[in-house]
């Protein structure tokens, strides 16, 4: 440990010297939010900064992704430090883009800052010379699973196969030779902390269309088939299945109706829905999905409507590596003291970092410098120093611990990791979720 400390101080000093630029860039991204697979400006800022610190980024990976690799020149594990490029869309947010409604209400802007802070620290020649293996800095598009129609168009035109950035990175081979991944996400927590996450739900997405028959809603409803009633019944069926879900599987199913009818005087004949089916493990996701399909078909049958169900893979359940979390916590204690650590318990939201966590030891840390509900008009970044600079230093310190001493710590963590899926099996599972079915309930 002792000979790691001078290495860390060199890295930390370099980050402090660039602190204004790193926070400035993170604020610039906050002020110019771009949703997934549209993050061209954010990607350009990222690659320009990388070039300014003598890195050689590759661009336009999975449309907007940027990757730069640092090689120590000595063999050893390959670590990916990631940041997510995309915003959400919440037009009510004070800082929303007036044209697109895009807003950084999940705080991904600070991830670009802390990933680049890590790049500043680790690219110092005296830091690199103390390490083995290599480090890639990855700005990844589209973590938020939104604008499904737009992404389906990208899929149809052959620009994508999957609808999320990390899934595309995996498909394109960007993670083929990566051994360990890490990322630090913003989180609205009261205390000033940097905490590793434990796990997240995974999810499957469905778009559903009930097709009925229009007729005069007052004069002759008996001649119509009410697609809205079918959707309504389907939602009740899904809700009544709740008692069959086990607490430990953390099932969350949240449908919305995206088109409820065309005119109040006509029986609705074309009603569309979207829904996520979330669970803490793949088996529970699949079990819940079968039940949801049954509820949809049962509702169609009751009303005599037809239902089209389009199913897409969402994200795999996350299970972050405990040993990597321990190593990270040690760095946080060194940096900010004992009170700044602790684990963030299971979360019922989902992230494509979960997909990566199936295949390699993965760290998903949370920096508490934010306030307000995430994904809402209230969300703000409140502590840029913590989210960008300290979070960057904590990742640098963890990477140094992993790759110093011939990469012994990294090699131990990799050796003890039990991959739940190989990359091949993962892509097969993801593709297995993808299907469209039409069911006639007449
Ligand atoms: Zn997020």
Tab-separated table of C-alpha atoms and ligand atoms in Angstrom:
chain	number	residue	atom	x	y	z
A	1	UNK	CA	0.000	0.000	0.000
A	2	UNK	CA	2.699	2.502	0.969
A	3	UNK	CA	4.208	2.762	-2.507
A	4	UNK	CA	0.709	3.366	-3.939
A	5	UNK	CA	0.253	6.598	-2.033
A	6	UNK	CA	2.759	8.754	-3.967
A	7	UNK	CA	1.164	7.490	-7.173
A	8	UNK	CA	-2.254	8.536	-5.930
A	9	UNK	CA	-1.034	11.998	-4.883
A	10	UNK	CA	0.381	12.614	-8.353
A	11	UNK	CA	-2.967	11.661	-9.876
A	12	UNK	CA	-4.997	13.726	-7.383
A	13	UNK	CA	-2.830	16.833	-7.904
A	14	UNK	CA	-3.323	16.577	-11.673
A	15	UNK	CA	-7.109	16.319	-11.181
A	16	UNK	CA	-7.138	19.324	-8.817
A	17	UNK	CA	-5.231	21.359	-11.400
A	18	UNK	CA	-7.954	20.587	-13.971
A	19	UNK	CA	-10.868	20.872	-11.504
A	20	UNK	CA	-12.312	24.064	-12.999
A	21	UNK	CA	-12.206	22.673	-16.518
A	22	UNK	CA	-13.769	19.350	-15.439
A	23	UNK	CA	-16.596	20.997	-13.484
A	24	UNK	CA	-17.055	23.547	-16.279
A	25	UNK	CA	-17.452	20.755	-18.821
A	26	UNK	CA	-19.959	18.921	-16.576
A	27	UNK	CA	-21.994	22.146	-16.265
A	28	UNK	CA	-21.818	22.674	-20.018
A	29	UNK	CA	-23.291	19.182	-20.535
A	30	UNK	CA	-25.995	19.951	-17.922
A	31	UNK	CA	-26.868	23.099	-19.911
A	32	UNK	CA	-27.050	21.229	-23.228
A	33	UNK	CA	-28.942	17.988	-22.529
A	34	UNK	CA	-29.285	15.450	-25.345
A	35	UNK	CA	-31.299	12.235	-25.111
A	36	UNK	CA	-29.962	8.811	-26.097
A	37	UNK	CA	-28.343	8.243	-29.501
A	38	UNK	CA	-28.604	11.994	-30.137
A	39	UNK	CA	-25.696	13.097	-27.877
A	40	UNK	CA	-23.538	14.556	-30.684
A	41	UNK	CA	-22.583	17.780	-28.915
A	42	UNK	CA	-21.810	16.001	-25.628
A	43	UNK	CA	-19.704	13.421	-27.470
A	44	UNK	CA	-17.748	16.187	-29.214
A	45	UNK	CA	-17.029	17.952	-25.900
A	46	UNK	CA	-15.830	14.634	-24.498
A	47	UNK	CA	-13.513	13.792	-27.371
A	48	UNK	CA	-12.113	17.340	-27.468
A	49	UNK	CA	-11.284	17.154	-23.777
A	50	UNK	CA	-9.679	13.734	-24.270
A	51	UNK	CA	-7.482	15.142	-27.039
A	52	UNK	CA	-6.518	18.082	-24.802
A	53	UNK	CA	-4.957	15.582	-22.363
A	54	UNK	CA	-3.143	13.719	-25.149
A	55	UNK	CA	-5.559	10.794	-25.441
A	56	UNK	CA	-6.561	9.503	-28.878
A	57	UNK	CA	-10.336	8.931	-28.788
A	58	UNK	CA	-12.274	6.792	-31.248
A	59	UNK	CA	-15.657	8.360	-32.004
A	60	UNK	CA	-19.136	7.476	-33.308
A	61	UNK	CA	-19.213	4.076	-31.614
A	62	UNK	CA	-22.883	2.989	-31.382
A	63	UNK	CA	-23.692	6.328	-33.071
A	64	UNK	CA	-22.340	8.752	-30.429
A	65	UNK	CA	-20.012	6.751	-28.168
A	66	UNK	CA	-16.391	7.794	-27.541
A	67	UNK	CA	-13.587	5.514	-26.312
A	68	UNK	CA	-9.953	6.287	-25.483
A	69	UNK	CA	-7.473	3.703	-24.237
A	70	UNK	CA	-4.400	4.120	-22.060
A	71	UNK	CA	-1.882	1.313	-22.155
A	72	UNK	CA	0.773	0.926	-19.474
A	73	UNK	CA	2.898	-1.126	-21.869
A	74	UNK	CA	2.880	-4.010	-19.381
A	75	UNK	CA	0.498	-6.958	-19.640
A	76	UNK	CA	-2.362	-7.045	-17.170
A	77	UNK	CA	-6.109	-6.581	-16.758
A	78	UNK	CA	-8.091	-4.067	-18.805
A	79	UNK	CA	-10.397	-1.749	-16.853
A	80	UNK	CA	-13.193	0.366	-18.357
A	81	UNK	CA	-14.103	3.629	-16.609
A	82	UNK	CA	-17.460	4.688	-18.016
A	83	UNK	CA	-19.663	7.748	-18.178
A	84	UNK	CA	-23.134	7.971	-19.716
A	85	UNK	CA	-23.766	10.658	-22.342
A	86	UNK	CA	-27.557	10.876	-22.366
A	87	UNK	CA	-30.217	12.978	-20.678
A	88	UNK	CA	-33.856	12.207	-20.015
A	89	UNK	CA	-36.847	14.129	-21.354
A	90	UNK	CA	-38.711	16.134	-18.709
A	91	UNK	CA	-39.982	19.351	-20.366
A	92	UNK	CA	-41.124	20.770	-16.994
A	93	UNK	CA	-37.551	20.973	-15.692
A	94	UNK	CA	-36.182	24.546	-15.375
A	95	UNK	CA	-33.185	23.616	-17.504
A	96	UNK	CA	-35.009	21.574	-20.154
A	97	UNK	CA	-34.093	22.181	-23.775
A	98	UNK	CA	-36.965	24.338	-25.107
A	99	UNK	CA	-37.134	22.377	-28.377
A	100	UNK	CA	-36.695	18.780	-27.261
A	101	UNK	CA	-37.669	18.843	-23.567
A	102	UNK	CA	-34.385	17.056	-22.795
A	103	UNK	CA	-33.063	17.588	-19.259
A	104	UNK	CA	-30.294	15.979	-17.190
A	105	UNK	CA	-32.648	14.800	-14.451
A	106	UNK	CA	-30.614	11.638	-13.835
A	107	UNK	CA	-27.363	13.615	-13.565
A	108	UNK	CA	-25.459	11.712	-16.255
A	109	UNK	CA	-23.632	14.973	-17.008
A	110	UNK	CA	-21.498	14.510	-13.870
A	111	UNK	CA	-20.495	11.036	-15.088
A	112	UNK	CA	-18.795	12.544	-18.120
A	113	UNK	CA	-16.964	14.871	-15.712
A	114	UNK	CA	-15.843	12.186	-13.269
A	115	UNK	CA	-14.860	9.767	-16.069
A	116	UNK	CA	-12.676	12.503	-17.593
A	117	UNK	CA	-11.288	13.352	-14.133
A	118	UNK	CA	-10.220	9.709	-13.917
A	119	UNK	CA	-8.607	10.063	-17.357
A	120	UNK	CA	-6.664	13.142	-16.185
A	121	UNK	CA	-5.364	11.345	-13.077
A	122	UNK	CA	-4.488	8.042	-14.680
A	123	UNK	CA	-2.840	9.496	-17.799
A	124	UNK	CA	-0.002	11.077	-15.777
A	125	UNK	CA	3.217	9.318	-16.897
A	126	UNK	CA	4.333	8.758	-13.301
A	127	UNK	CA	1.006	7.127	-12.511
A	128	UNK	CA	0.986	4.879	-15.571
A	129	UNK	CA	4.548	3.753	-14.914
A	130	UNK	CA	3.438	2.316	-11.541
A	131	UNK	CA	0.642	0.226	-13.107
A	132	UNK	CA	0.161	-2.826	-15.328
A	133	UNK	CA	-2.526	-3.551	-17.906
A	134	UNK	CA	-4.680	-0.909	-19.529
A	135	UNK	CA	-7.573	1.463	-18.886
A	136	UNK	CA	-10.262	2.551	-21.333
A	137	UNK	CA	-12.373	5.657	-20.834
A	138	UNK	CA	-15.786	5.118	-22.363
A	139	UNK	CA	-18.490	7.718	-22.961
A	140	UNK	CA	-21.502	5.506	-23.627
A	141	UNK	CA	-24.777	6.610	-25.267
A	142	UNK	CA	-28.375	5.987	-24.266
A	143	UNK	CA	-28.668	4.509	-20.783
A	144	UNK	CA	-32.259	5.727	-20.382
A	145	UNK	CA	-34.701	3.378	-22.125
A	146	UNK	CA	-36.900	6.029	-23.759
A	147	UNK	CA	-38.003	7.231	-27.212
A	148	UNK	CA	-38.570	3.618	-28.185
A	149	UNK	CA	-40.155	4.490	-31.528
A	150	UNK	CA	-37.128	6.589	-32.565
A	151	UNK	CA	-34.751	3.794	-31.584
A	152	UNK	CA	-36.837	1.190	-33.378
A	153	UNK	CA	-36.433	3.301	-36.507
A	154	UNK	CA	-32.659	3.265	-35.948
A	155	UNK	CA	-32.892	-0.489	-35.642
A	156	UNK	CA	-34.895	-0.789	-38.833
A	157	UNK	CA	-32.366	1.343	-40.707
A	158	UNK	CA	-29.582	-0.936	-39.452
A	159	UNK	CA	-27.838	1.625	-37.243
A	160	UNK	CA	-28.593	-0.356	-34.074
A	161	UNK	CA	-29.695	-3.785	-33.030
A	162	UNK	CA	-30.416	-3.111	-29.350
A	163	UNK	CA	-31.996	0.017	-27.919
A	164	UNK	CA	-29.441	0.845	-25.193
A	165	UNK	CA	-25.865	2.069	-25.429
A	166	UNK	CA	-24.013	-0.514	-23.352
A	167	UNK	CA	-25.855	-3.345	-25.095
A	168	UNK	CA	-24.643	-1.936	-28.395
A	169	UNK	CA	-21.108	-1.564	-26.996
A	170	UNK	CA	-21.192	-5.264	-26.049
A	171	UNK	CA	-22.590	-6.271	-29.451
A	172	UNK	CA	-19.934	-4.224	-31.258
A	173	UNK	CA	-17.140	-5.919	-29.294
A	174	UNK	CA	-16.081	-2.814	-27.336
A	175	UNK	CA	-16.096	-4.854	-24.117
A	176	UNK	CA	-14.599	-8.044	-25.562
A	177	UNK	CA	-11.220	-7.617	-23.887
A	178	UNK	CA	-12.402	-5.592	-20.870
A	179	UNK	CA	-12.053	-7.374	-17.513
A	180	UNK	CA	-13.584	-4.917	-15.017
A	181	UNK	CA	-16.013	-1.994	-15.473
A	182	UNK	CA	-16.898	0.961	-13.274
A	183	UNK	CA	-19.055	4.073	-13.296
A	184	UNK	CA	-20.214	6.697	-10.746
A	185	UNK	CA	-23.843	7.846	-10.909
A	186	UNK	CA	-25.374	10.883	-9.151
A	187	UNK	CA	-27.864	10.223	-6.372
A	188	UNK	CA	-29.984	12.578	-4.255
A	189	UNK	CA	-28.889	11.476	-0.789
A	190	UNK	CA	-28.758	13.700	2.319
A	191	UNK	CA	-25.232	12.875	3.512
A	192	UNK	CA	-22.024	13.549	1.561
A	193	UNK	CA	-21.193	10.059	0.337
A	194	UNK	CA	-19.691	7.929	-2.424
A	195	UNK	CA	-21.293	4.504	-2.068
A	196	UNK	CA	-21.159	1.335	-4.169
A	197	UNK	CA	-24.538	-0.017	-5.270
A	198	UNK	CA	-25.467	-3.625	-4.582
A	199	UNK	CA	-28.064	-4.567	-7.209
A	200	UNK	CA	-30.893	-3.359	-9.453
A	201	UNK	CA	-33.952	-4.910	-11.043
A	202	UNK	CA	-33.746	-5.935	-14.676
A	203	UNK	CA	-36.602	-5.312	-17.074
A	204	UNK	CA	-38.428	-6.327	-20.229
A	205	UNK	CA	-40.316	-3.736	-22.301
A	206	UNK	CA	-43.586	-4.275	-24.164
A	207	UNK	CA	-45.522	-2.160	-26.589
A	208	UNK	CA	-49.109	-3.355	-26.923
A	209	UNK	CA	-51.919	-2.517	-29.331
A	210	UNK	CA	-55.550	-3.507	-28.810
A	211	UNK	CA	-57.518	-3.466	-32.038
A	212	UNK	CA	-61.301	-3.277	-31.847
A	213	UNK	CA	-64.030	-1.959	-34.131
A	214	UNK	CA	-65.322	1.613	-34.240
A	215	UNK	CA	-69.038	2.389	-34.055
A	216	UNK	CA	-71.312	5.145	-32.726
A	217	UNK	CA	-70.451	5.249	-29.022
A	218	UNK	CA	-73.949	6.410	-28.038
A	219	UNK	CA	-76.187	5.127	-30.800
A	220	UNK	CA	-74.769	1.702	-31.536
A	221	UNK	CA	-72.013	0.550	-29.148
A	222	UNK	CA	-73.259	-3.014	-29.676
A	223	UNK	CA	-71.804	-2.812	-33.184
A	224	UNK	CA	-68.367	-1.844	-31.893
A	225	UNK	CA	-65.499	-3.647	-30.148
A	226	UNK	CA	-64.095	-1.383	-27.448
A	227	UNK	CA	-60.295	-1.576	-27.489
A	228	UNK	CA	-60.025	0.824	-24.527
A	229	UNK	CA	-62.140	-1.518	-22.407
A	230	UNK	CA	-59.781	-4.345	-23.337
A	231	UNK	CA	-56.766	-2.262	-22.262
A	232	UNK	CA	-58.532	-1.306	-19.048
A	233	UNK	CA	-59.279	-4.935	-18.259
A	234	UNK	CA	-55.690	-5.917	-19.060
A	235	UNK	CA	-54.404	-3.380	-16.519
A	236	UNK	CA	-56.749	-4.799	-13.879
A	237	UNK	CA	-55.680	-8.353	-14.733
A	238	UNK	CA	-52.022	-7.382	-14.322
A	239	UNK	CA	-52.794	-5.679	-11.001
A	240	UNK	CA	-54.685	-8.755	-9.728
A	241	UNK	CA	-51.681	-10.958	-10.465
A	242	UNK	CA	-49.716	-9.124	-7.804
A	243	UNK	CA	-50.286	-11.721	-5.092
A	244	UNK	CA	-48.431	-14.281	-7.224
A	245	UNK	CA	-45.214	-12.253	-7.155
A	246	UNK	CA	-42.685	-13.039	-4.449
A	247	UNK	CA	-41.390	-10.165	-2.306
A	248	UNK	CA	-37.764	-11.149	-2.891
A	249	UNK	CA	-38.196	-10.837	-6.672
A	250	UNK	CA	-39.093	-7.113	-6.352
A	251	UNK	CA	-41.524	-7.223	-9.298
A	252	UNK	CA	-42.612	-3.846	-10.672
A	253	UNK	CA	-44.984	-3.670	-13.660
A	254	UNK	CA	-45.999	-0.205	-14.786
A	255	UNK	CA	-48.160	0.109	-17.895
A	256	UNK	CA	-49.262	3.373	-19.497
A	257	UNK	CA	-51.887	3.952	-22.183
A	258	UNK	CA	-50.267	5.986	-24.951
A	259	UNK	CA	-53.375	6.252	-27.136
A	260	UNK	CA	-56.794	5.818	-25.579
A	261	UNK	CA	-59.138	6.589	-28.462
A	262	UNK	CA	-59.693	9.013	-31.316
A	263	UNK	CA	-63.014	10.781	-30.650
A	264	UNK	CA	-65.322	10.516	-27.665
A	265	UNK	CA	-68.353	9.740	-29.815
A	266	UNK	CA	-66.731	6.747	-31.484
A	267	UNK	CA	-66.001	3.391	-29.827
A	268	UNK	CA	-62.162	3.247	-29.462
A	269	UNK	CA	-60.798	0.816	-32.031
A	270	UNK	CA	-57.061	1.399	-31.706
A	271	UNK	CA	-55.554	1.672	-28.223
A	272	UNK	CA	-51.837	1.476	-27.518
A	273	UNK	CA	-49.895	0.815	-24.336
A	274	UNK	CA	-46.281	0.626	-23.197
A	275	UNK	CA	-45.059	-1.186	-20.136
A	276	UNK	CA	-41.944	-2.262	-18.278
A	277	UNK	CA	-41.843	-5.551	-16.397
A	278	UNK	CA	-39.088	-5.367	-13.805
A	279	UNK	CA	-37.676	-8.017	-11.492
A	280	UNK	CA	-34.522	-8.786	-9.550
A	281	UNK	CA	-33.624	-11.898	-11.564
A	282	UNK	CA	-34.095	-13.226	-15.093
A	283	UNK	CA	-36.365	-16.129	-14.042
A	284	UNK	CA	-38.759	-13.773	-12.252
A	285	UNK	CA	-38.724	-11.419	-15.253
A	286	UNK	CA	-39.677	-14.312	-17.529
A	287	UNK	CA	-42.356	-15.625	-15.139
A	288	UNK	CA	-43.966	-12.186	-14.810
A	289	UNK	CA	-43.796	-11.652	-18.549
A	290	UNK	CA	-45.757	-14.838	-19.274
A	291	UNK	CA	-48.446	-13.733	-16.790
A	292	UNK	CA	-48.659	-10.268	-18.366
A	293	UNK	CA	-49.150	-11.811	-21.817
A	294	UNK	CA	-51.951	-13.955	-20.371
A	295	UNK	CA	-53.659	-10.881	-18.880
A	296	UNK	CA	-53.398	-9.081	-22.235
A	297	UNK	CA	-54.864	-12.019	-24.148
A	298	UNK	CA	-57.536	-12.665	-21.504
A	299	UNK	CA	-58.664	-9.058	-21.779
A	300	UNK	CA	-58.759	-9.275	-25.575
A	301	UNK	CA	-60.836	-12.441	-25.351
A	302	UNK	CA	-63.360	-10.929	-22.934
A	303	UNK	CA	-63.998	-7.966	-25.214
A	304	UNK	CA	-63.518	-9.811	-28.514
A	305	UNK	CA	-60.617	-7.574	-29.545
A	306	UNK	CA	-57.280	-8.437	-31.126
A	307	UNK	CA	-54.032	-7.738	-29.292
A	308	UNK	CA	-50.581	-7.205	-30.811
A	309	UNK	CA	-47.761	-7.627	-28.304
A	310	UNK	CA	-44.255	-6.486	-29.180
A	311	UNK	CA	-41.648	-7.555	-26.616
A	312	UNK	CA	-38.130	-6.112	-26.394
A	313	UNK	CA	-35.238	-6.873	-24.099
A	314	UNK	CA	-34.786	-4.087	-21.599
A	315	UNK	CA	-31.933	-4.525	-19.146
A	316	UNK	CA	-30.497	-7.455	-17.290
A	317	UNK	CA	-30.724	-7.432	-13.486
A	318	UNK	CA	-27.631	-5.823	-11.947
A	319	UNK	CA	-25.474	-7.598	-9.424
A	320	UNK	CA	-22.423	-5.528	-8.622
A	321	UNK	CA	-19.203	-7.130	-7.441
A	322	UNK	CA	-18.862	-7.080	-3.612
A	323	UNK	CA	-15.046	-7.321	-3.601
A	324	UNK	CA	-14.757	-4.436	-6.059
A	325	UNK	CA	-17.169	-2.501	-3.841
A	326	UNK	CA	-14.949	-3.183	-0.815
A	327	UNK	CA	-11.877	-1.902	-2.638
A	328	UNK	CA	-13.745	1.226	-3.701
A	329	UNK	CA	-14.983	1.835	-0.146
A	330	UNK	CA	-11.386	1.721	1.080
A	331	UNK	CA	-10.523	4.518	-1.353
A	332	UNK	CA	-13.537	6.567	-0.239
A	333	UNK	CA	-12.455	6.265	3.404
A	334	UNK	CA	-8.932	7.444	2.441
A	335	UNK	CA	-10.402	10.408	0.567
A	336	UNK	CA	-13.426	11.505	2.598
A	337	UNK	CA	-13.394	9.548	5.858
A	338	UNK	CA	-15.382	6.690	7.344
A	339	UNK	CA	-18.749	8.486	7.286
A	340	UNK	CA	-18.720	8.803	3.486
A	341	UNK	CA	-19.163	5.087	2.753
A	342	UNK	CA	-21.777	2.346	3.104
A	343	UNK	CA	-23.712	0.368	0.509
A	344	UNK	CA	-26.758	1.508	-1.430
A	345	UNK	CA	-29.245	-1.375	-1.035
A	346	UNK	CA	-31.184	-3.079	-3.870
A	347	UNK	CA	-32.911	-0.646	-6.208
A	348	UNK	CA	-36.045	-1.520	-8.191
A	349	UNK	CA	-35.033	0.718	-11.091
A	350	UNK	CA	-32.929	-0.715	-13.923
A	351	UNK	CA	-29.717	0.128	-15.771
A	352	UNK	CA	-27.784	-1.361	-18.664
A	353	UNK	CA	-24.797	-1.482	-16.306
A	354	UNK	CA	-26.658	-4.635	-15.194
A	355	UNK	CA	-25.961	-6.212	-18.572
A	356	UNK	CA	-22.240	-5.671	-18.047
A	357	UNK	CA	-22.461	-6.954	-14.451
A	358	UNK	CA	-23.584	-10.343	-15.815
A	359	UNK	CA	-20.263	-10.784	-17.570
A	360	UNK	CA	-17.535	-9.115	-15.513
A	361	UNK	CA	-16.865	-7.600	-12.070
A	362	UNK	CA	-18.678	-4.257	-12.156
A	363	UNK	CA	-18.805	-1.263	-9.828
A	364	UNK	CA	-21.810	1.083	-9.922
A	365	UNK	CA	-21.131	3.785	-7.342
A	366	UNK	CA	-23.401	6.634	-6.283
A	367	UNK	CA	-22.219	10.177	-5.556
A	368	UNK	CA	-24.681	11.949	-3.295
A	369	UNK	CA	-24.283	15.509	-4.596
A	370	UNK	CA	-27.811	15.943	-5.962
A	371	UNK	CA	-31.247	16.916	-4.703
A	372	UNK	CA	-34.871	16.395	-5.695
A	373	UNK	CA	-36.543	13.305	-7.118
A	374	UNK	CA	-34.581	11.702	-9.965
A	375	UNK	CA	-36.367	11.702	-13.341
A	376	UNK	CA	-38.445	14.705	-12.174
A	377	UNK	CA	-38.634	18.486	-12.629
A	378	UNK	CA	-37.041	18.896	-9.168
A	379	UNK	CA	-33.701	17.232	-9.811
A	380	UNK	CA	-30.577	19.377	-9.343
A	381	UNK	CA	-26.833	18.788	-8.980
A	382	UNK	CA	-25.826	20.369	-5.670
A	383	UNK	CA	-22.211	19.319	-5.054
A	384	UNK	CA	-20.086	19.463	-8.205
A	385	UNK	CA	-16.867	18.995	-6.255
A	386	UNK	CA	-18.098	15.667	-4.855
A	387	UNK	CA	-19.789	14.401	-8.033
A	388	UNK	CA	-17.017	15.301	-10.471
A	389	UNK	CA	-13.719	15.713	-8.609
A	390	UNK	CA	-13.999	13.434	-5.558
A	391	UNK	CA	-15.920	10.805	-7.525
A	392	UNK	CA	-13.190	10.893	-10.204
A	393	UNK	CA	-10.483	10.561	-7.552
A	394	UNK	CA	-12.244	7.613	-5.895
A	395	UNK	CA	-12.286	5.754	-9.226
A	396	UNK	CA	-8.636	6.672	-9.898
A	397	UNK	CA	-7.657	5.430	-6.462
A	398	UNK	CA	-9.561	2.164	-7.049
A	399	UNK	CA	-7.932	1.657	-10.456
A	400	UNK	CA	-4.487	2.276	-8.921
A	401	UNK	CA	-5.210	-0.304	-6.203
A	402	UNK	CA	-6.363	-2.744	-8.885
A	403	UNK	CA	-3.470	-2.330	-11.314
A	404	UNK	CA	-0.487	-1.597	-9.025
A	405	UNK	CA	1.757	-4.473	-7.899
A	406	UNK	CA	1.467	-6.208	-11.250
A	407	UNK	CA	-2.335	-5.996	-11.166
A	408	UNK	CA	-2.600	-8.513	-8.310
A	409	UNK	CA	-5.840	-7.121	-6.822
A	410	UNK	CA	-7.537	-6.927	-10.198
A	411	UNK	CA	-6.445	-10.469	-11.037
A	412	UNK	CA	-7.867	-11.743	-7.704
A	413	UNK	CA	-11.218	-10.058	-8.278
A	414	UNK	CA	-11.409	-11.409	-11.837
A	415	UNK	CA	-10.480	-14.934	-10.669
A	416	UNK	CA	-13.187	-14.920	-7.974
A	417	UNK	CA	-15.905	-13.573	-10.258
A	418	UNK	CA	-18.581	-16.007	-11.304
A	419	UNK	CA	-19.909	-14.865	-14.691
A	420	UNK	CA	-23.658	-15.429	-14.878
A	421	UNK	CA	-23.595	-15.251	-18.687
A	422	UNK	CA	-20.896	-15.385	-21.333
A	423	UNK	CA	-21.087	-12.626	-23.945
A	424	UNK	CA	-22.384	-15.137	-26.461
A	425	UNK	CA	-25.091	-16.443	-24.119
A	426	UNK	CA	-25.976	-12.871	-23.143
A	427	UNK	CA	-26.580	-11.807	-26.752
A	428	UNK	CA	-28.604	-14.990	-27.294
A	429	UNK	CA	-30.751	-14.280	-24.189
A	430	UNK	CA	-31.309	-10.683	-25.283
A	431	UNK	CA	-32.312	-11.735	-28.777
A	432	UNK	CA	-34.617	-14.372	-27.241
A	433	UNK	CA	-36.700	-11.654	-25.568
A	434	UNK	CA	-37.331	-9.954	-28.912
A	435	UNK	CA	-40.604	-11.001	-30.555
A	436	UNK	CA	-43.984	-9.826	-31.858
A	437	UNK	CA	-47.229	-11.749	-31.460
A	438	UNK	CA	-50.766	-11.113	-32.684
A	439	UNK	CA	-53.608	-12.785	-30.802
A	440	UNK	CA	-57.192	-12.699	-31.934
A	441	UNK	CA	-59.648	-12.751	-29.031
A	442	UNK	CA	-62.817	-13.053	-31.091
B	1	LIG	ZN1	-29.277	7.324	-14.634
